[in-house]
Short mmCIF file of C-alpha atoms in Angstrom, two decimals:
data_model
loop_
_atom_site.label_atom_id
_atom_site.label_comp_id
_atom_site.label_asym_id
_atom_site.label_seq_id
_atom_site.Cartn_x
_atom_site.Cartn_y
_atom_site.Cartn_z
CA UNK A 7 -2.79 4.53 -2.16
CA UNK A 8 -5.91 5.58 -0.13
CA UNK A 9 -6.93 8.31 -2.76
CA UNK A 10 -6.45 5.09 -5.08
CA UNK A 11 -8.96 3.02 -2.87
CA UNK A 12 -11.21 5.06 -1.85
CA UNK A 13 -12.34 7.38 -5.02
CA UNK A 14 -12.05 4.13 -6.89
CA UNK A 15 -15.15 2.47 -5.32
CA UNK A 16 -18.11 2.55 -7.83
CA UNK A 17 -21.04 5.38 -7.23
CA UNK A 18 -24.50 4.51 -5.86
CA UNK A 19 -26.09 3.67 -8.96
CA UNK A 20 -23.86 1.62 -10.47
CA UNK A 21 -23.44 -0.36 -7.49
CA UNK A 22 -25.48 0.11 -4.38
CA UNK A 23 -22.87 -1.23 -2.00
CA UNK A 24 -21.22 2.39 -1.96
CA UNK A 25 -20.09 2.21 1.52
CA UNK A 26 -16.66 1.67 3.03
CA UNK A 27 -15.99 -1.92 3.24
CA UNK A 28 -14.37 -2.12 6.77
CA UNK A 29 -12.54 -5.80 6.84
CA UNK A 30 -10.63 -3.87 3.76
CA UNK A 31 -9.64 -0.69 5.85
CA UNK A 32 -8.76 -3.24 8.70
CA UNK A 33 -6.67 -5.39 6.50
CA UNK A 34 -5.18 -2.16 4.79
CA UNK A 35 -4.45 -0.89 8.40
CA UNK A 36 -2.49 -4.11 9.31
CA UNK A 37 -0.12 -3.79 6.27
CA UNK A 38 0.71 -0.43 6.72
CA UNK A 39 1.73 -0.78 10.33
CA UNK A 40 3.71 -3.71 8.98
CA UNK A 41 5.63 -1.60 6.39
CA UNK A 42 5.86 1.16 8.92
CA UNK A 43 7.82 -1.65 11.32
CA UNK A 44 9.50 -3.39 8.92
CA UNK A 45 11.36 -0.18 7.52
CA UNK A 46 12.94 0.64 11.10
CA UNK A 47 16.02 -1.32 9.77
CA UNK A 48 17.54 -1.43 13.12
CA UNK A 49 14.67 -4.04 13.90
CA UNK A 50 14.28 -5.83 10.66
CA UNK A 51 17.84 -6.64 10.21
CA UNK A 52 17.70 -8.40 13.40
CA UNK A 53 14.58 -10.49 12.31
CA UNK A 54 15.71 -11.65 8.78
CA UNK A 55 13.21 -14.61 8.32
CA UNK A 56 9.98 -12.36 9.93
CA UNK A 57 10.92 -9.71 7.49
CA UNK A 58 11.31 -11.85 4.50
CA UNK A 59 8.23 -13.29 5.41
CA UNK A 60 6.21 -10.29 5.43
CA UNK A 61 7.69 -8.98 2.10
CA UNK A 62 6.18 -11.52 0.50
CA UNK A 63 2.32 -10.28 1.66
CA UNK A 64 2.17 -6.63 2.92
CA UNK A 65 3.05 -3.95 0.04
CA UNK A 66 1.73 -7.42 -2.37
CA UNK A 67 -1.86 -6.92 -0.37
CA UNK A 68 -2.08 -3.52 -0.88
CA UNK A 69 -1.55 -3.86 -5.16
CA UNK A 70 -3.98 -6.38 -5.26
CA UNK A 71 -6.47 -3.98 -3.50
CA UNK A 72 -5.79 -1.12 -5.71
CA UNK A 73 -6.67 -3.26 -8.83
CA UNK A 74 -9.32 -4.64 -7.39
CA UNK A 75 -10.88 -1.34 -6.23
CA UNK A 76 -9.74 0.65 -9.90
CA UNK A 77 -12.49 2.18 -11.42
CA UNK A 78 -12.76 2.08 -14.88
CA UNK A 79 -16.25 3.33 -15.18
CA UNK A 80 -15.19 6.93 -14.10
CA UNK A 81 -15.44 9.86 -16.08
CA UNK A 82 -12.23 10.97 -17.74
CA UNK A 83 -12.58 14.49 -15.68
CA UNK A 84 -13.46 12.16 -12.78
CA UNK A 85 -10.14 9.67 -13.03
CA UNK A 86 -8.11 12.36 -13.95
CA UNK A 87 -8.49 14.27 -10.46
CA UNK A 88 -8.30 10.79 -8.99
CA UNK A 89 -4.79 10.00 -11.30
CA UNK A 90 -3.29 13.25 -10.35
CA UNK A 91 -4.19 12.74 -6.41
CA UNK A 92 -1.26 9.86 -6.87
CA UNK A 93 0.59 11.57 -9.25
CA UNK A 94 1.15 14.86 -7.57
CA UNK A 95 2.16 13.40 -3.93
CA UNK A 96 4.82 11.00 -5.66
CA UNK A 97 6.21 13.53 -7.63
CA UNK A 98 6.63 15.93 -4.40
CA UNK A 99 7.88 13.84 -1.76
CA UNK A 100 9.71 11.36 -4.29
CA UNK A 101 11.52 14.76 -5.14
CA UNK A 102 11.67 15.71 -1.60
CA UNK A 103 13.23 12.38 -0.61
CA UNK A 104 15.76 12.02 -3.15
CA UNK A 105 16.88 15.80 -2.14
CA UNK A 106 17.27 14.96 1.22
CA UNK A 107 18.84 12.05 0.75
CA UNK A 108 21.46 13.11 -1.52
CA UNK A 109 22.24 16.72 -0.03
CA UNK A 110 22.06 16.32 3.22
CA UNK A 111 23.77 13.25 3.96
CA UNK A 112 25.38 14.57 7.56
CA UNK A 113 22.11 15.64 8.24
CA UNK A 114 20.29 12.29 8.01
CA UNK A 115 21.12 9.20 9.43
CA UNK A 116 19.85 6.96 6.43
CA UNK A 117 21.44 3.98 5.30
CA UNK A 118 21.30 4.42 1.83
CA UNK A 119 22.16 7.35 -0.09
CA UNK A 120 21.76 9.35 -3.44
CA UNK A 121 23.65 10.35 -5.82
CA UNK A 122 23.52 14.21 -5.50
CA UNK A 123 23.47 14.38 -9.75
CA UNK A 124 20.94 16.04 -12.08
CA UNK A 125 20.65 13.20 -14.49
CA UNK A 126 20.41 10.89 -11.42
CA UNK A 127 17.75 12.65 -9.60
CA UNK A 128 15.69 12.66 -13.16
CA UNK A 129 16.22 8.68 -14.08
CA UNK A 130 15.43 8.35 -9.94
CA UNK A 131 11.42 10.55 -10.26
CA UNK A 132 10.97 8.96 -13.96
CA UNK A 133 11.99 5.71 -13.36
CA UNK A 134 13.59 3.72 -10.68
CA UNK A 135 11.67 5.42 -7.47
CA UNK A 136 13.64 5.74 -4.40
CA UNK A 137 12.09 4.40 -0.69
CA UNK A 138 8.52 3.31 -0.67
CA UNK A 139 7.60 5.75 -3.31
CA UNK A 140 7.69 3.23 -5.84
CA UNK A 141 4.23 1.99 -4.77
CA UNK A 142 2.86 5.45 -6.12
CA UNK A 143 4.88 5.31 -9.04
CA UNK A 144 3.42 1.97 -10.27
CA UNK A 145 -0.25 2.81 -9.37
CA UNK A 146 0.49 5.77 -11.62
CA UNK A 147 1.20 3.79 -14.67
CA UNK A 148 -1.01 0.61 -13.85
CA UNK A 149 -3.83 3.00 -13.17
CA UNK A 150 -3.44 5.13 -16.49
CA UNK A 151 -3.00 2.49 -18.81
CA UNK A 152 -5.43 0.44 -17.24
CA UNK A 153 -8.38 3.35 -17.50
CA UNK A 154 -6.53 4.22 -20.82
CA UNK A 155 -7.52 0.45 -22.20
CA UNK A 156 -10.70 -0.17 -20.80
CA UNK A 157 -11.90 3.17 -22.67
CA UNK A 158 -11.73 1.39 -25.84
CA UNK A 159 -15.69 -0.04 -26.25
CA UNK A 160 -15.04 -2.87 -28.56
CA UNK A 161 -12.72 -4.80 -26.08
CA UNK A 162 -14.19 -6.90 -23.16
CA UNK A 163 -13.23 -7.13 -19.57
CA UNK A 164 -10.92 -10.40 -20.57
CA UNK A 165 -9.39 -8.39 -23.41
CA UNK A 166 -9.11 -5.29 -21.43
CA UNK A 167 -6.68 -7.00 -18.71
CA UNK A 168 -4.78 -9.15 -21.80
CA UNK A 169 -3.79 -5.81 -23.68
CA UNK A 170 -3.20 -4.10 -19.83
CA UNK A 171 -0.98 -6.67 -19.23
CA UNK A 172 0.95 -6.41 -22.65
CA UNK A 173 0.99 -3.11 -22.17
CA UNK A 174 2.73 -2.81 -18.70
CA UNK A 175 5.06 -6.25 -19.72
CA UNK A 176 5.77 -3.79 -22.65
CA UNK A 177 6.89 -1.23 -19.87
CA UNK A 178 8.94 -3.52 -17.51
CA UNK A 179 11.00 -4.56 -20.20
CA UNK A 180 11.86 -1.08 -21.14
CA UNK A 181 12.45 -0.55 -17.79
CA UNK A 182 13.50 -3.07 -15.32
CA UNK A 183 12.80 -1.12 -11.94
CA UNK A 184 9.21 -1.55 -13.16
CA UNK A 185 8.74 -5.02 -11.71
CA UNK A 186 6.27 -7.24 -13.68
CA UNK A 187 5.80 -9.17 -10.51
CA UNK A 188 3.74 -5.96 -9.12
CA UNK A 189 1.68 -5.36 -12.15
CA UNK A 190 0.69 -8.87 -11.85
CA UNK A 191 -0.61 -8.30 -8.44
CA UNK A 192 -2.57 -5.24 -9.96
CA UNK A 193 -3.84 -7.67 -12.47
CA UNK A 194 -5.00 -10.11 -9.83
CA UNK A 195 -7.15 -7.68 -8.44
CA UNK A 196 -8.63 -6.36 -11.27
CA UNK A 197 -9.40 -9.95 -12.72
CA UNK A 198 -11.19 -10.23 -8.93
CA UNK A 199 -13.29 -7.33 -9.90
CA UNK A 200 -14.52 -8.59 -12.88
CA UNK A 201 -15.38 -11.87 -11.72
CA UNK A 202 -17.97 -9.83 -9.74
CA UNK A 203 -17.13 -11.29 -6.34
CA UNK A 204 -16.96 -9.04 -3.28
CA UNK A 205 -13.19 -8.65 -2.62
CA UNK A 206 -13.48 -10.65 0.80
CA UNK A 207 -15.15 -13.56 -1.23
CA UNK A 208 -11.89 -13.42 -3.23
CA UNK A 209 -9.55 -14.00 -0.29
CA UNK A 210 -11.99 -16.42 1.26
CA UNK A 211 -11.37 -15.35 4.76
CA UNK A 212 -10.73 -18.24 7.11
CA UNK A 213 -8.19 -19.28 10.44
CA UNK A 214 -7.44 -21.98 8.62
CA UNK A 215 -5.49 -20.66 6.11
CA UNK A 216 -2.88 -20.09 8.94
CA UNK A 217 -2.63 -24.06 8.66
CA UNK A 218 -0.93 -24.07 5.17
CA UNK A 219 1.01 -21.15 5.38
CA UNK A 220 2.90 -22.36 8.23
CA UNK A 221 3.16 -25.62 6.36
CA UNK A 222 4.66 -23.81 3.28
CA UNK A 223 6.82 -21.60 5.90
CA UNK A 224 8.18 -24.77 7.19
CA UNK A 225 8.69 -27.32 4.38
CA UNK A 226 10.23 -25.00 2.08
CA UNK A 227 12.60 -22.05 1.93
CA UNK A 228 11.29 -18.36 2.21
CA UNK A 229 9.82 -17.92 -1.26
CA UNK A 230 9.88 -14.66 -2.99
CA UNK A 231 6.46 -12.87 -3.73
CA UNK A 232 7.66 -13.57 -7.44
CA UNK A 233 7.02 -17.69 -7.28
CA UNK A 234 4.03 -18.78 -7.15
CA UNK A 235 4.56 -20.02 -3.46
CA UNK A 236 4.82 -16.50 -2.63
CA UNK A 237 1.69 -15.46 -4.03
CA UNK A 238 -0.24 -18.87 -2.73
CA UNK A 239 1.52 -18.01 1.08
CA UNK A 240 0.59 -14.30 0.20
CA UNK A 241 -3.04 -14.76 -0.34
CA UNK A 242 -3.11 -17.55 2.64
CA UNK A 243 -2.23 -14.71 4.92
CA UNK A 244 -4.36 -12.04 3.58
CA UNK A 245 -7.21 -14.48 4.40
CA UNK A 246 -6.29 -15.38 7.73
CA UNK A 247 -5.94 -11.37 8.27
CA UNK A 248 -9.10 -10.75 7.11
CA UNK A 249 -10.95 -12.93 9.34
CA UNK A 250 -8.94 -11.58 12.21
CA UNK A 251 -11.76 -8.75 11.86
CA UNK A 252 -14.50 -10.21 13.11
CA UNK A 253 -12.56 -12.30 15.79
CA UNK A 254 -10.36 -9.04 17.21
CA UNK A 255 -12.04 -6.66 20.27
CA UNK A 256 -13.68 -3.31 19.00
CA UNK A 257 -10.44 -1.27 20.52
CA UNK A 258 -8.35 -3.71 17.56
CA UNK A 259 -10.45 -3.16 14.67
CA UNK A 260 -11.18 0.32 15.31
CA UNK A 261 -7.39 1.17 15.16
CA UNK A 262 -6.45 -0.55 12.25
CA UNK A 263 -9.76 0.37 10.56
CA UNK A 264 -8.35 4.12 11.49
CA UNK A 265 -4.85 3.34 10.00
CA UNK A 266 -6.50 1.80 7.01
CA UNK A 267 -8.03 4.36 6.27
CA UNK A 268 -5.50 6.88 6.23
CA UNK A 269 -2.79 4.58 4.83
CA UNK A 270 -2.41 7.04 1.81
CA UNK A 271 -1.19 9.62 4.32
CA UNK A 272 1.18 7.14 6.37
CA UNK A 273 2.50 5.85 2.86
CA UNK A 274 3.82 9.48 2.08
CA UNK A 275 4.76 10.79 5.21
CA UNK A 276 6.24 7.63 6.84
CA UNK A 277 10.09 7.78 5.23
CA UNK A 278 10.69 10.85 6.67
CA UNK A 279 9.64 9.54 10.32
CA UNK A 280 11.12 6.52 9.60
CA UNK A 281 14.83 8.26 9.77
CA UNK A 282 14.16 11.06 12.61
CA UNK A 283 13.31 7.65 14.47
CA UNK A 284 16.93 6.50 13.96
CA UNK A 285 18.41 8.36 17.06
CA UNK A 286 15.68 6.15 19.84
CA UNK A 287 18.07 3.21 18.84
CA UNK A 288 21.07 4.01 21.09
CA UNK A 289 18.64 5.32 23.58
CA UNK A 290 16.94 2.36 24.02
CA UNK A 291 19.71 -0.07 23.64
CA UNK A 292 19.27 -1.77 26.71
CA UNK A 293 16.59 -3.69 25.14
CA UNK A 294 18.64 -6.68 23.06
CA UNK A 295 15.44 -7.40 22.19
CA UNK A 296 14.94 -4.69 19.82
CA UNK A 297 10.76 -4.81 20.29
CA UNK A 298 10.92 -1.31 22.94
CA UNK A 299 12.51 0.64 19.89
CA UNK A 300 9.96 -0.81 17.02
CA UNK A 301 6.93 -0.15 19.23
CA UNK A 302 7.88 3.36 20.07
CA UNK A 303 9.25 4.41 16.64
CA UNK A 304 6.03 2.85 14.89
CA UNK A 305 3.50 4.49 17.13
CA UNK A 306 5.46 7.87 16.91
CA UNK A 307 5.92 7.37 13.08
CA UNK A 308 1.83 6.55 12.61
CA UNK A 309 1.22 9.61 15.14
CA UNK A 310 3.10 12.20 13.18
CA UNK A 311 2.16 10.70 10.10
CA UNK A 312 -1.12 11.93 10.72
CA UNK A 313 -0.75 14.33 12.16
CA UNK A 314 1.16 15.76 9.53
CA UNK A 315 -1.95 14.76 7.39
CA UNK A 316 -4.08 17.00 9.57
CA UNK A 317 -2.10 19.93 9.10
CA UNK A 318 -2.38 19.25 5.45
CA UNK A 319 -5.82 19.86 5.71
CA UNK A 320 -5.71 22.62 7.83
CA UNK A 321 -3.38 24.72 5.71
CA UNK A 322 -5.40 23.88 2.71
CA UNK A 323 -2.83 21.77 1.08
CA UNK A 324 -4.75 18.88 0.58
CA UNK A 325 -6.37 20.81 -1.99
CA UNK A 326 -3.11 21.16 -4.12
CA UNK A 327 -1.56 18.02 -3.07
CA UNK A 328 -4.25 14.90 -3.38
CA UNK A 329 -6.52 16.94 -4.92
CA UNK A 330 -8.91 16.54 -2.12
CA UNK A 331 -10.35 18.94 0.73
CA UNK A 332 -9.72 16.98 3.83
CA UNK A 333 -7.16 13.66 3.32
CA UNK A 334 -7.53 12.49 6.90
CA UNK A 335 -10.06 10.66 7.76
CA UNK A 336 -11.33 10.73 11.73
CA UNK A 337 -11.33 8.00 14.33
CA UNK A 338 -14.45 6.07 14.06
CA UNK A 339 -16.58 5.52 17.21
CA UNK A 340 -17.06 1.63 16.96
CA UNK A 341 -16.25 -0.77 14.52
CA UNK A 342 -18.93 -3.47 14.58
CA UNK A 343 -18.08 -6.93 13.08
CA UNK A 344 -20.00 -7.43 9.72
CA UNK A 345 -22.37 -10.24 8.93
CA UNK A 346 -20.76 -14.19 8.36
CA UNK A 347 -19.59 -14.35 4.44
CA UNK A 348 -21.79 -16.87 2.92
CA UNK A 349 -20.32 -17.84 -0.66
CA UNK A 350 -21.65 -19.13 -4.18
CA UNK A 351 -22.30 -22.60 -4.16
#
């Protein structure tokens, strides 16, 4: 996801603002500590409407991103390091998690399990993803086809997302663990990029939004994130997150800024956190609360996480794995609040 983001952003001379765009890392850094929190199922079991809500926003934010922030105008050397810094992580750990997850179920206190077949663990890595690995596996095949299309000279940036989008529909009905509802988020953010709007400017960050998505929380049923509901209360709370930035202390924005971005690295490394944490629970049962045993396991799971990252780098992994010299990226010294949005009249 962050290789995604970050090597997708255009170069200096085809558009000057080439810099890190920190309400995105901030927002980015929220939804990962959500999915982080929100896979401890010891805690979202016992919050069934929270964790409905947030399933319609959190992993739905962070598709609309990576369309937004896909770079077409790359070099096919260029996108291909940038394809295969996806490609090669999901293929690893997806392996590594189905392995562990089917062969060493006595080992691993996980509540779902694999079947420990060949076949299996080939139609699990080519196409129904296991844990949160799917998110890799459809940036894969959004991103290819997507840089695949827009190659093609003759077609404009309308035309380019109609024949994506036939394209991918094409795939989903071939194969039904590739939700359409996700490469319509992709979409979405690529049609934001070509209306040439700053992301921000597309989520029209306000507190207000807050106002409605309570109302829609309230009058109606949880929706899914594939009603249209779900994406209106989806993009309500992505603005009221976003303008969280510039209201939140430095300490806030500089840690989620730092989570953001390094969510690639929490994205891969998280599932096998996630179950080690499984053993605090009877340890801290005396909280019937549940909150003690989410905040610990989250900040141990973001701590080793990246640490884990850092080791990466140190062994000279990252090279071979995300195709990249260093993956993590260090703790900023201060987050500063950017400038009021003004928008087009």
């Amino acid at each position: 996801m962050q290789a995604a983001l970050d090597s997708s952003i255009p170069a200096p001379a085809a558009a000057p603002g080439r810099e890190r765009i920190p309400q995105a890392d901030y927002l980015k850094g929220i939804l990962i500590t959500l999915m982080v929190l929100f896979h401890l199922s010891r805690f979202s079991t016992y919050y069934l409407d929270v964790t409905r809500y947030v399933y319609v926003f959190h992993m739905s934010g962070f598709i609309i991103l990576s369309g937004f922030f896909a770079n077409t105008d790359k070099t096919p050397g260029q996108f291909l390091k940038t394809w295969l810094g996806i490609l090669v992580p999901y293929l690893v750990f997806e392996s590594l998690y189905y392995l562990a997850l089917a062969h060493l179920p006595a080992s691993i206190p996980a509540s779902n399990r694999l079947e420990p077949a060949f076949t299996a663990f080939w139609k699990t890595l080519l196409l129904a993803p296991a844990g949160t690995y799917w998110y890799l596996y459809l940036l894969v095949v959004c991103l290819g086809v997507y840089y695949l299309v827009s190659r093609i000279p003759q077609l404009s940036p309308p035309a380019r997302l109609a024949v994506t989008a036939a394209i991918l529909a094409a795939v989903s009905w071939l194969n039904p663990a590739f939700q359409m509802i996700h490469v319509a988020y992709f979409l979405l953010g690529a049609f934001f990029r070509t209306t040439g709007l700053p992301i921000l400017k597309c989520f029209f960050p306000t507190l207000w939004a807050a106002v409605p998505a309570a109302a829609l929380c309230l009058l109606f049923p949880l929706p899914a994130r594939d009603s249209m509901l779900g994406l209106c209360l989806c993009m309500l709370t992505l603005s009221f997150l976003v303008k969280t930035h510039d209201l939140a202390g430095e300490a806030v924005r500089r840690l989620f800024t730092y989570l953001g971005r390094n969510s690639l690295s929490i994205v891969i490394f998280s599932p096998a956190f996630t179950l080690l944490c499984k053993p605090l629970a009877p340890v801290l049962a005396f909280d019937s609360s549940r909150i003690c045993f989410a905040l610990l396991s989250v900040t141990l799971v973001l701590a080793a996480c990246l640490g884990a990252t850092r080791l990466c780098d140190a062994l000279g992994w990252s090279r071979f794995l995300f195709f990249k010299k260093k993956m993590y990226s260090p703790l900023a010294l201060s987050v500063e609040p950017s400038a009021p949005l003004t928008y087009p009249s």
